[in-house]
Amino acid sequence: MAQTDNTRQNAEHKAAHRKKHGRRHGTPHTTTLRRTLRREAPSTVGLLVDAQDFAAMRRYGTFPFDDHTVYLQQVEALLKALTAQGVHITVALFDPEDYEEFCAESGLDADTGASRSRFTAEIAAAGATVAYTGQGIDDLIPVLVSRAVRQATWEYATLLLADLGTCADCGQDIGRAAFDRASHLLMRLLETAGPGTHHLVCSVPTDNDQLLAVLHTHRDSTGPARLDSAEGAEFATVLAVAVALESRGGVVLRTSAPDSPDRVHGWRLAHGGLAPLTAGEVFNAYCTDADTGEPVSPESGVEYCAGFDIGAEPPETHH
């Protein structure tokens, strides 16, 4: 009997020890630790934004959805549930054609959830993503699409610059020189634009596409303009294409300041510089539909102004 009591006491002592120190798998302590780690482990969700992409994924038997609206509702519910757990989430654009190519190159079976998960991780590392901040799915999709377009534009512009080679006269890399020149033009433009919230658009026609880059900045009455470094690099890259190709591209600057109407200025690319447009040219450019050529009503409370001299250094000539 005494031996039985001792055995029971020893067992109770060991159980109490395990409970106190949390060393047994599945104890409340280790479960709490795993939950903490889960909150600190980021998640990425690949999103099929339109019905066409969704329909392309339905060819796979392991893809569990058959209705795009229901799919979007379930994705939104998942995003909100992960957010409620304190998990940081990024959303990536899931492209079925890129997915099929990825699986073929990697030797993966495209009809598995594991392959879809691996592809999502790959595009999160190198592609366009948006941090989820609790917005509705209808608000999230346009932001994600815009980010993907920016990424594709930057990649295409970068390839164009890389293919230009070196200058026959000085041996300098033409693409790098054009980027340096575009960065100088951008900095001079921001410095001479003055205080306010600035919205810049650069449009550059190429043989295959119309490249567009957008940049948002703000400058106080003192100090330099504040801008997102990634946006700045993308804008300078597109502008560099216009510089390198001596394109007929242009730049539009819209400035907003408290208690005053918005002001719109414009420039055309000419000989590696920004040549100011007249007020009439700015008005025509801003108030004409780019697709149809039809006039568009001017906005109320907006002043259409001539471009101004940005004081840029003269460009170098390359061949």
PDB file of N, CA and C in Angstrom, residues 224-262:
ATOM      1  N   PRO A 224      13.452  69.168 -47.900  1.00  0.00           N
ATOM      2  CA  PRO A 224      13.263  68.569 -49.226  1.00  0.00           C
ATOM      3  C   PRO A 224      11.920  67.872 -49.349  1.00  0.00           C
ATOM      4  N   ALA A 225      11.576  67.488 -50.581  1.00  0.00           N
ATOM      5  CA  ALA A 225      10.350  66.733 -50.826  1.00  0.00           C
ATOM      6  C   ALA A 225      10.472  65.332 -50.248  1.00  0.00           C
ATOM      7  N   ARG A 226       9.372  64.823 -49.724  1.00  0.00           N
ATOM      8  CA  ARG A 226       9.334  63.462 -49.189  1.00  0.00           C
ATOM      9  C   ARG A 226       8.645  62.564 -50.209  1.00  0.00           C
ATOM     10  N   LEU A 227       9.289  61.455 -50.554  1.00  0.00           N
ATOM     11  CA  LEU A 227       8.713  60.557 -51.531  1.00  0.00           C
ATOM     12  C   LEU A 227       9.104  59.124 -51.232  1.00  0.00           C
ATOM     13  N   ASP A 228       8.280  58.206 -51.715  1.00  0.00           N
ATOM     14  CA  ASP A 228       8.557  56.787 -51.578  1.00  0.00           C
ATOM     15  C   ASP A 228       9.710  56.429 -52.517  1.00  0.00           C
ATOM     16  N   SER A 229      10.737  55.768 -51.982  1.00  0.00           N
ATOM     17  CA  SER A 229      11.925  55.481 -52.782  1.00  0.00           C
ATOM     18  C   SER A 229      11.619  54.557 -53.959  1.00  0.00           C
ATOM     19  N   ALA A 230      10.712  53.582 -53.757  1.00  0.00           N
ATOM     20  CA  ALA A 230      10.362  52.669 -54.846  1.00  0.00           C
ATOM     21  C   ALA A 230       9.629  53.414 -55.955  1.00  0.00           C
ATOM     22  N   GLU A 231       8.669  54.254 -55.583  1.00  0.00           N
ATOM     23  CA  GLU A 231       7.957  55.059 -56.577  1.00  0.00           C
ATOM     24  C   GLU A 231       8.923  55.961 -57.325  1.00  0.00           C
ATOM     25  N   GLY A 232       9.860  56.566 -56.603  1.00  0.00           N
ATOM     26  CA  GLY A 232      10.833  57.447 -57.230  1.00  0.00           C
ATOM     27  C   GLY A 232      11.690  56.715 -58.244  1.00  0.00           C
ATOM     28  N   ALA A 233      12.124  55.492 -57.898  1.00  0.00           N
ATOM     29  CA  ALA A 233      12.946  54.703 -58.820  1.00  0.00           C
ATOM     30  C   ALA A 233      12.148  54.305 -60.056  1.00  0.00           C
ATOM     31  N   GLU A 234      10.888  53.928 -59.867  1.00  0.00           N
ATOM     32  CA  GLU A 234      10.045  53.558 -61.001  1.00  0.00           C
ATOM     33  C   GLU A 234       9.828  54.744 -61.928  1.00  0.00           C
ATOM     34  N   PHE A 235       9.561  55.914 -61.343  1.00  0.00           N
ATOM     35  CA  PHE A 235       9.334  57.113 -62.143  1.00  0.00           C
ATOM     36  C   PHE A 235      10.598  57.467 -62.926  1.00  0.00           C
ATOM     37  N   ALA A 236      11.741  57.447 -62.260  1.00  0.00           N
ATOM     38  CA  ALA A 236      12.994  57.787 -62.922  1.00  0.00           C
ATOM     39  C   ALA A 236      13.325  56.789 -64.027  1.00  0.00           C
ATOM     40  N   THR A 237      12.979  55.523 -63.859  1.00  0.00           N
ATOM     41  CA  THR A 237      13.259  54.514 -64.876  1.00  0.00           C
ATOM     42  C   THR A 237      12.456  54.766 -66.142  1.00  0.00           C
ATOM     43  N   VAL A 238      11.162  55.077 -65.980  1.00  0.00           N
ATOM     44  CA  VAL A 238      10.325  55.374 -67.147  1.00  0.00           C
ATOM     45  C   VAL A 238      10.797  56.662 -67.821  1.00  0.00           C
ATOM     46  N   LEU A 239      11.112  57.664 -67.028  1.00  0.00           N
ATOM     47  CA  LEU A 239      11.629  58.908 -67.588  1.00  0.00           C
ATOM     48  C   LEU A 239      12.950  58.660 -68.316  1.00  0.00           C
ATOM     49  N   ALA A 240      13.762  57.750 -67.802  1.00  0.00           N
ATOM     50  CA  ALA A 240      15.039  57.426 -68.437  1.00  0.00           C
ATOM     51  C   ALA A 240      14.837  56.812 -69.816  1.00  0.00           C
ATOM     52  N   VAL A 241      13.782  56.037 -69.994  1.00  0.00           N
ATOM     53  CA  VAL A 241      13.487  55.474 -71.312  1.00  0.00           C
ATOM     54  C   VAL A 241      13.259  56.601 -72.317  1.00  0.00           C
ATOM     55  N   ALA A 242      12.490  57.620 -71.912  1.00  0.00           N
ATOM     56  CA  ALA A 242      12.248  58.758 -72.793  1.00  0.00           C
ATOM     57  C   ALA A 242      13.542  59.491 -73.117  1.00  0.00           C
ATOM     58  N   VAL A 243      14.409  59.642 -72.114  1.00  0.00           N
ATOM     59  CA  VAL A 243      15.692  60.316 -72.330  1.00  0.00           C
ATOM     60  C   VAL A 243      16.566  59.508 -73.290  1.00  0.00           C
ATOM     61  N   ALA A 244      16.669  58.207 -73.047  1.00  0.00           N
ATOM     62  CA  ALA A 244      17.556  57.373 -73.851  1.00  0.00           C
ATOM     63  C   ALA A 244      17.073  57.225 -75.284  1.00  0.00           C
ATOM     64  N   LEU A 245      15.762  57.099 -75.467  1.00  0.00           N
ATOM     65  CA  LEU A 245      15.210  56.888 -76.804  1.00  0.00           C
ATOM     66  C   LEU A 245      14.875  58.199 -77.504  1.00  0.00           C
ATOM     67  N   GLU A 246      15.109  59.316 -76.812  1.00  0.00           N
ATOM     68  CA  GLU A 246      14.738  60.638 -77.337  1.00  0.00           C
ATOM     69  C   GLU A 246      13.272  60.629 -77.769  1.00  0.00           C
ATOM     70  N   SER A 247      12.450  60.107 -76.880  1.00  0.00           N
ATOM     71  CA  SER A 247      11.023  59.950 -77.129  1.00  0.00           C
ATOM     72  C   SER A 247      10.301  61.284 -77.006  1.00  0.00           C
ATOM     73  N   ARG A 248       9.079  61.312 -77.516  1.00  0.00           N
ATOM     74  CA  ARG A 248       8.240  62.502 -77.378  1.00  0.00           C
ATOM     75  C   ARG A 248       7.411  62.442 -76.088  1.00  0.00           C
ATOM     76  N   GLY A 249       7.935  61.832 -75.073  1.00  0.00           N
ATOM     77  CA  GLY A 249       7.219  61.710 -73.802  1.00  0.00           C
ATOM     78  C   GLY A 249       7.023  63.052 -73.120  1.00  0.00           C
ATOM     79  N   GLY A 250       6.219  63.026 -72.070  1.00  0.00           N
ATOM     80  CA  GLY A 250       5.938  64.251 -71.342  1.00  0.00           C
ATOM     81  C   GLY A 250       5.742  64.008 -69.866  1.00  0.00           C
ATOM     82  N   VAL A 251       5.804  65.089 -69.090  1.00  0.00           N
ATOM     83  CA  VAL A 251       5.609  65.045 -67.643  1.00  0.00           C
ATOM     84  C   VAL A 251       4.583  66.097 -67.259  1.00  0.00           C
ATOM     85  N   VAL A 252       3.652  65.705 -66.392  1.00  0.00           N
ATOM     86  CA  VAL A 252       2.639  66.620 -65.862  1.00  0.00           C
ATOM     87  C   VAL A 252       2.770  66.660 -64.347  1.00  0.00           C
ATOM     88  N   LEU A 253       2.728  67.843 -63.797  1.00  0.00           N
ATOM     89  CA  LEU A 253       2.816  68.045 -62.351  1.00  0.00           C
ATOM     90  C   LEU A 253       1.556  68.745 -61.873  1.00  0.00           C
ATOM     91  N   ARG A 254       0.904  68.135 -60.898  1.00  0.00           N
ATOM     92  CA  ARG A 254      -0.277  68.751 -60.273  1.00  0.00           C
ATOM     93  C   ARG A 254       0.053  69.005 -58.807  1.00  0.00           C
ATOM     94  N   THR A 255      -0.104  70.250 -58.385  1.00  0.00           N
ATOM     95  CA  THR A 255       0.258  70.650 -57.027  1.00  0.00           C
ATOM     96  C   THR A 255      -0.976  71.116 -56.274  1.00  0.00           C
ATOM     97  N   SER A 256      -1.138  70.582 -55.067  1.00  0.00           N
ATOM     98  CA  SER A 256      -2.239  70.976 -54.191  1.00  0.00           C
ATOM     99  C   SER A 256      -1.657  71.623 -52.942  1.00  0.00           C
ATOM    100  N   ALA A 257      -2.270  72.731 -52.528  1.00  0.00           N
ATOM    101  CA  ALA A 257      -1.846  73.435 -51.320  1.00  0.00           C
ATOM    102  C   ALA A 257      -3.095  73.969 -50.629  1.00  0.00           C
ATOM    103  N   PRO A 258      -3.052  74.110 -49.313  1.00  0.00           N
ATOM    104  CA  PRO A 258      -4.231  74.594 -48.582  1.00  0.00           C
ATOM    105  C   PRO A 258      -4.667  75.985 -49.054  1.00  0.00           C
ATOM    106  N   ASP A 259      -5.993  76.182 -49.123  1.00  0.00           N
ATOM    107  CA  ASP A 259      -6.602  77.488 -49.408  1.00  0.00           C
ATOM    108  C   ASP A 259      -6.196  78.051 -50.763  1.00  0.00           C
ATOM    109  N   SER A 260      -5.918  77.187 -51.729  1.00  0.00           N
ATOM    110  CA  SER A 260      -5.594  77.664 -53.071  1.00  0.00           C
ATOM    111  C   SER A 260      -5.993  76.598 -54.083  1.00  0.00           C
ATOM    112  N   PRO A 261      -6.299  77.010 -55.322  1.00  0.00           N
ATOM    113  CA  PRO A 261      -6.667  76.016 -56.335  1.00  0.00           C
ATOM    114  C   PRO A 261      -5.481  75.144 -56.720  1.00  0.00           C
ATOM    115  N   ASP A 262      -5.777  73.937 -57.183  1.00  0.00           N
ATOM    116  CA  ASP A 262      -4.720  73.082 -57.696  1.00  0.00           C
ATOM    117  C   ASP A 262      -4.094  73.725 -58.933  1.00  0.00           C
TER     118      ASP A 262
END
